[in-house]
């Protein structure tokens, strides 16, 4: 008897099902819990997604009340329930797996059921007394999964993107700070892993920062594509079951409530299966990931050693590097960032396949697109913060070692080209490599330049600027 009090019976098309008595979700959410145990990543792991649905349901209730499609008392209760969710309540009642069939229907119904049951309580009724406020007829009034789900994806990504950009800006600032800190530290530049010409560590870190700065405008440009929505299109874009005037009203209300400028799609039938905005935004994330991974590769190379590698910079020691080699410390933070970047690149490939798999008036693969987008943004945001806090902020430069490598490098022979020509410079470089003699000694032996000229030309700092002819 006690056990029975802990459950309630709800029914749907497929029959009756037991639901926990204290749960705000209902039968369709419970069925999804039985059906989908795939990724183990739950809707509640992405609060921005839950908040997005709450805003949509609130805007829909407001619009439906205005056009007379929904009783004002029910609409008011739905709005209040949605407000509570927006402010952090009931998130544990969104337990279903992000990977699912049904084009997101289970997610939409999860939101409908939670809001309906909380609205029932607000109106003085018990959970499950749907005759007073139904998940489908009232909370989902004038809607379909096929317009609410993609709109919720878009607004969730917009919200998450703000956090991503904030983390990216902080990393860029830290890289510029290092650029300023290392502005006088001369080192050898390299192309194809071979000695090239001198530069400073400061120039290198400023270049890292500027390389990532380009990604802010690129990501923001693609994020703007997500502001076109198909609310009011319902099942396939024809607007069946949406009241006249509803579409314009919900778009306006959603814009006002969220502070985002949403626009109604010009062709709802085209917009309903279209996933182009996700493809473009994911591609922007992939571009950021590729650049970020390249920077991490460079950090690992520059920190290699410490005695048998480049050893140009020191990364903060974050963990013992080996279970067998004492004293070894690995570049674990750049390594984990690399792996995050690989995941983002892989997610972009998945999104491309899923977008292509759309058929006729709907793309049923949107759940995997959603999971990949959310995962990429979340992992990238966390990786940017981790790289900044636990690696870049603590980097130091081995100034004397780097300067010694510059002075010993064959690459600086390039600076002699304007004075003795490419052919003579090549001969000097070849002899230096074969004999171990310095470039300076060979040039003096061949009487190509004076000691004073060589001292000025081969001064590492003189090679950092635009060439100035030395007499």
CSV table of N, CA and C in Angstrom, one decimal, residues 306-394:
chain,number,residue,atom,x,y,z
A,306,UNK,N,63.3,18.6,-21.1
A,306,UNK,CA,63.9,19.9,-21.0
A,306,UNK,C,65.4,20.0,-21.5
A,307,UNK,N,66.1,18.9,-21.6
A,307,UNK,CA,67.5,18.9,-22.0
A,307,UNK,C,67.8,18.4,-23.4
A,308,UNK,N,66.8,17.7,-23.9
A,308,UNK,CA,67.1,17.1,-25.3
A,308,UNK,C,66.0,17.6,-26.3
A,309,UNK,N,65.4,18.7,-26.0
A,309,UNK,CA,64.4,19.2,-26.9
A,309,UNK,C,64.6,20.7,-27.2
A,310,UNK,N,63.6,21.4,-27.6
A,310,UNK,CA,63.7,22.9,-27.9
A,310,UNK,C,63.9,23.7,-26.6
A,311,UNK,N,63.1,23.3,-25.6
A,311,UNK,CA,63.2,23.9,-24.3
A,311,UNK,C,63.2,25.5,-24.3
A,312,UNK,N,62.4,26.0,-25.2
A,312,UNK,CA,62.3,27.5,-25.3
A,312,UNK,C,61.4,28.1,-24.2
A,313,UNK,N,60.4,27.4,-23.8
A,313,UNK,CA,59.5,27.8,-22.8
A,313,UNK,C,59.3,26.8,-21.7
A,314,UNK,N,58.8,27.2,-20.6
A,314,UNK,CA,58.4,26.2,-19.5
A,314,UNK,C,56.9,26.3,-19.3
A,315,UNK,N,56.3,25.2,-19.3
A,315,UNK,CA,54.9,25.1,-19.0
A,315,UNK,C,54.7,24.8,-17.5
A,316,UNK,N,53.7,25.2,-16.9
A,316,UNK,CA,53.5,24.9,-15.4
A,316,UNK,C,53.4,23.4,-15.3
A,317,UNK,N,54.1,22.9,-14.3
A,317,UNK,CA,54.1,21.4,-14.0
A,317,UNK,C,52.8,21.1,-13.3
A,318,UNK,N,51.9,20.3,-13.9
A,318,UNK,CA,50.6,20.0,-13.4
A,318,UNK,C,50.4,18.6,-12.9
A,319,UNK,N,51.3,17.7,-13.3
A,319,UNK,CA,51.2,16.3,-12.8
A,319,UNK,C,52.4,15.5,-13.2
A,320,UNK,N,52.8,14.5,-12.3
A,320,UNK,CA,53.9,13.7,-12.7
A,320,UNK,C,53.6,13.0,-14.0
A,321,UNK,N,54.7,12.9,-14.9
A,321,UNK,CA,54.5,12.5,-16.2
A,321,UNK,C,54.6,11.1,-16.6
A,322,UNK,N,55.1,10.3,-15.6
A,322,UNK,CA,55.3,8.9,-15.9
A,322,UNK,C,55.2,8.0,-14.7
A,323,UNK,N,54.7,6.8,-14.9
A,323,UNK,CA,54.7,5.8,-13.8
A,323,UNK,C,56.0,5.0,-13.7
A,324,UNK,N,56.9,5.3,-14.7
A,324,UNK,CA,58.2,4.5,-14.7
A,324,UNK,C,59.4,5.4,-14.8
A,325,UNK,N,59.3,6.7,-15.4
A,325,UNK,CA,60.4,7.6,-15.6
A,325,UNK,C,60.4,8.7,-14.5
A,326,UNK,N,61.2,8.6,-13.5
A,326,UNK,CA,61.2,9.6,-12.4
A,326,UNK,C,61.6,11.0,-13.0
A,327,UNK,N,60.9,12.0,-12.5
A,327,UNK,CA,61.2,13.4,-12.8
A,327,UNK,C,60.6,13.9,-14.1
A,328,UNK,N,59.9,13.0,-14.8
A,328,UNK,CA,59.3,13.4,-16.1
A,328,UNK,C,58.0,14.2,-15.9
A,329,UNK,N,57.8,15.3,-16.5
A,329,UNK,CA,56.6,16.1,-16.4
A,329,UNK,C,56.1,16.3,-17.8
A,330,UNK,N,54.9,16.0,-18.1
A,330,UNK,CA,54.3,16.1,-19.4
A,330,UNK,C,53.4,17.3,-19.6
A,331,UNK,N,53.3,17.8,-20.8
A,331,UNK,CA,52.4,19.0,-21.1
A,331,UNK,C,51.0,18.6,-21.1
A,332,UNK,N,50.4,18.2,-20.0
A,332,UNK,CA,49.1,17.6,-20.0
A,332,UNK,C,48.0,18.5,-20.3
A,333,UNK,N,48.1,19.8,-20.1
A,333,UNK,CA,47.0,20.7,-20.4
A,333,UNK,C,46.9,21.0,-21.9
A,334,UNK,N,48.0,21.3,-22.6
A,334,UNK,CA,47.8,21.3,-24.0
A,334,UNK,C,47.4,20.0,-24.6
A,335,UNK,N,47.8,18.9,-24.0
A,335,UNK,CA,47.4,17.6,-24.6
A,335,UNK,C,45.9,17.4,-24.4
A,336,UNK,N,45.3,17.8,-23.3
A,336,UNK,CA,43.9,17.6,-23.2
A,336,UNK,C,43.1,18.5,-24.1
A,337,UNK,N,43.7,19.7,-24.3
A,337,UNK,CA,43.0,20.7,-25.2
A,337,UNK,C,43.1,20.2,-26.6
A,338,UNK,N,44.2,19.6,-27.0
A,338,UNK,CA,44.2,18.9,-28.3
A,338,UNK,C,43.1,17.9,-28.5
A,339,UNK,N,42.9,17.1,-27.5
A,339,UNK,CA,41.9,16.1,-27.6
A,339,UNK,C,40.5,16.6,-27.6
A,340,UNK,N,40.2,17.7,-26.9
A,340,UNK,CA,38.9,18.4,-27.0
A,340,UNK,C,38.7,18.9,-28.5
A,341,UNK,N,39.8,19.4,-29.1
A,341,UNK,CA,39.7,19.9,-30.4
A,341,UNK,C,39.4,18.8,-31.4
A,342,UNK,N,40.0,17.6,-31.2
A,342,UNK,CA,39.7,16.5,-32.0
A,342,UNK,C,38.2,16.1,-31.9
A,343,UNK,N,37.7,16.2,-30.7
A,343,UNK,CA,36.3,15.8,-30.5
A,343,UNK,C,35.3,16.8,-31.2
A,344,UNK,N,35.7,18.1,-31.2
A,344,UNK,CA,34.9,19.1,-31.9
A,344,UNK,C,34.9,18.9,-33.4
A,345,UNK,N,36.1,18.5,-33.9
A,345,UNK,CA,36.2,18.2,-35.3
A,345,UNK,C,35.4,17.0,-35.7
A,346,UNK,N,35.4,16.0,-34.9
A,346,UNK,CA,34.6,14.8,-35.1
A,346,UNK,C,33.1,15.1,-35.0
A,347,UNK,N,32.7,15.9,-34.0
A,347,UNK,CA,31.3,16.3,-33.9
A,347,UNK,C,30.8,17.1,-35.1
A,348,UNK,N,31.7,17.9,-35.7
A,348,UNK,CA,31.3,18.6,-36.9
A,348,UNK,C,31.0,17.6,-38.1
A,349,UNK,N,31.8,16.6,-38.2
A,349,UNK,CA,31.5,15.6,-39.2
A,349,UNK,C,30.2,14.9,-39.0
A,350,UNK,N,29.9,14.6,-37.7
A,350,UNK,CA,28.6,14.0,-37.4
A,350,UNK,C,27.4,14.9,-37.8
A,351,UNK,N,27.6,16.2,-37.4
A,351,UNK,CA,26.6,17.1,-37.7
A,351,UNK,C,26.3,17.2,-39.3
A,352,UNK,N,27.4,17.1,-40.0
A,352,UNK,CA,27.3,17.2,-41.5
A,352,UNK,C,26.5,16.0,-42.0
A,353,UNK,N,26.8,14.8,-41.5
A,353,UNK,CA,26.1,13.6,-41.9
A,353,UNK,C,24.6,13.7,-41.5
A,354,UNK,N,24.4,14.2,-40.3
A,354,UNK,CA,23.0,14.3,-39.8
A,354,UNK,C,22.2,15.3,-40.5
A,355,UNK,N,22.8,16.4,-40.9
A,355,UNK,CA,22.1,17.4,-41.7
A,355,UNK,C,21.7,16.9,-43.1
A,356,UNK,N,22.6,16.2,-43.6
A,356,UNK,CA,22.4,15.6,-45.0
A,356,UNK,C,21.3,14.6,-45.0
A,357,UNK,N,21.1,13.9,-43.8
A,357,UNK,CA,20.1,12.8,-43.7
A,357,UNK,C,18.7,13.3,-43.6
A,358,UNK,N,18.4,14.6,-43.6
A,358,UNK,CA,17.0,15.0,-43.6
A,358,UNK,C,16.2,14.5,-44.8
A,359,UNK,N,14.9,14.2,-44.6
A,359,UNK,CA,14.1,13.7,-45.6
A,359,UNK,C,12.8,14.5,-45.7
A,360,UNK,N,12.5,15.0,-46.9
A,360,UNK,CA,11.2,15.7,-47.1
A,360,UNK,C,11.0,16.8,-46.1
A,361,UNK,N,9.9,16.8,-45.3
A,361,UNK,CA,9.5,18.0,-44.6
A,361,UNK,C,10.1,18.0,-43.1
A,362,UNK,N,11.0,17.1,-42.8
A,362,UNK,CA,11.6,17.1,-41.5
A,362,UNK,C,13.0,16.4,-41.4
A,363,UNK,N,13.8,16.9,-40.6
A,363,UNK,CA,15.1,16.2,-40.4
A,363,UNK,C,15.0,15.6,-39.0
A,364,UNK,N,14.8,14.2,-38.9
A,364,UNK,CA,14.6,13.5,-37.7
A,364,UNK,C,15.9,13.3,-36.9
A,365,UNK,N,17.1,13.7,-37.5
A,365,UNK,CA,18.4,13.5,-36.9
A,365,UNK,C,18.8,14.7,-36.0
A,366,UNK,N,17.9,15.6,-35.8
A,366,UNK,CA,18.2,16.8,-35.0
A,366,UNK,C,18.7,16.5,-33.5
A,367,UNK,N,18.3,15.4,-32.9
A,367,UNK,CA,18.8,15.1,-31.6
A,367,UNK,C,20.3,14.9,-31.5
A,368,UNK,N,20.9,14.2,-32.5
A,368,UNK,CA,22.4,14.1,-32.5
A,368,UNK,C,23.1,15.4,-32.9
A,369,UNK,N,22.4,16.2,-33.8
A,369,UNK,CA,23.0,17.5,-34.1
A,369,UNK,C,23.0,18.3,-32.8
A,370,UNK,N,21.9,18.3,-32.0
A,370,UNK,CA,21.9,19.0,-30.8
A,370,UNK,C,22.9,18.6,-29.8
A,371,UNK,N,23.0,17.3,-29.6
A,371,UNK,CA,24.0,16.8,-28.6
A,371,UNK,C,25.4,17.1,-29.0
A,372,UNK,N,25.7,17.0,-30.3
A,372,UNK,CA,27.1,17.4,-30.8
A,372,UNK,C,27.4,18.9,-30.7
A,373,UNK,N,26.4,19.7,-31.0
A,373,UNK,CA,26.6,21.2,-30.8
A,373,UNK,C,26.8,21.5,-29.4
A,374,UNK,N,26.0,21.0,-28.5
A,374,UNK,CA,26.1,21.3,-27.1
A,374,UNK,C,27.4,20.8,-26.5
A,375,UNK,N,27.8,19.6,-26.9
A,375,UNK,CA,29.0,19.0,-26.4
A,375,UNK,C,30.2,19.8,-26.9
A,376,UNK,N,30.2,20.2,-28.2
A,376,UNK,CA,31.3,21.0,-28.7
A,376,UNK,C,31.5,22.3,-28.0
A,377,UNK,N,30.4,23.1,-27.8
A,377,UNK,CA,30.5,24.3,-27.1
A,377,UNK,C,30.9,24.2,-25.7
A,378,UNK,N,30.4,23.2,-25.0
A,378,UNK,CA,30.7,23.0,-23.6
A,378,UNK,C,32.2,22.6,-23.4
A,379,UNK,N,32.6,21.6,-24.2
A,379,UNK,CA,34.0,21.2,-24.1
A,379,UNK,C,35.0,22.3,-24.5
A,380,UNK,N,34.7,23.0,-25.5
A,380,UNK,CA,35.5,24.1,-25.9
A,380,UNK,C,35.6,25.2,-24.9
A,381,UNK,N,34.5,25.5,-24.3
A,381,UNK,CA,34.5,26.6,-23.2
A,381,UNK,C,35.4,26.1,-22.1
A,382,UNK,N,35.2,24.9,-21.6
A,382,UNK,CA,36.0,24.4,-20.5
A,382,UNK,C,37.4,24.3,-20.9
A,383,UNK,N,37.7,23.9,-22.1
A,383,UNK,CA,39.1,23.8,-22.5
A,383,UNK,C,39.8,25.1,-22.6
A,384,UNK,N,39.1,26.1,-23.1
A,384,UNK,CA,39.7,27.5,-23.1
A,384,UNK,C,40.0,28.0,-21.7
A,385,UNK,N,39.1,27.8,-20.8
A,385,UNK,CA,39.4,28.2,-19.4
A,385,UNK,C,40.5,27.4,-18.8
A,386,UNK,N,40.6,26.1,-19.0
A,386,UNK,CA,41.6,25.3,-18.5
A,386,UNK,C,43.0,25.6,-19.0
A,387,UNK,N,43.1,25.8,-20.4
A,387,UNK,CA,44.3,26.2,-21.0
A,387,UNK,C,44.8,27.5,-20.5
A,388,UNK,N,43.9,28.5,-20.3
A,388,UNK,CA,44.3,29.8,-19.8
A,388,UNK,C,44.8,29.7,-18.3
A,389,UNK,N,44.0,29.1,-17.5
A,389,UNK,CA,44.3,29.1,-16.1
A,389,UNK,C,45.4,28.2,-15.7
A,390,UNK,N,45.5,27.0,-16.3
A,390,UNK,CA,46.5,26.0,-15.8
A,390,UNK,C,47.7,25.9,-16.7
A,391,UNK,N,47.8,26.7,-17.8
A,391,UNK,CA,48.9,26.6,-18.7
A,391,UNK,C,49.5,28.0,-19.0
A,392,UNK,N,48.7,28.7,-19.9
A,392,UNK,CA,49.2,30.0,-20.4
A,392,UNK,C,49.6,31.0,-19.4
A,393,UNK,N,48.8,31.1,-18.3
A,393,UNK,CA,49.1,32.1,-17.3
A,393,UNK,C,50.5,31.8,-16.6
A,394,UNK,N,50.9,30.6,-16.6
A,394,UNK,CA,52.2,30.3,-15.9
A,394,UNK,C,53.4,30.0,-16.8
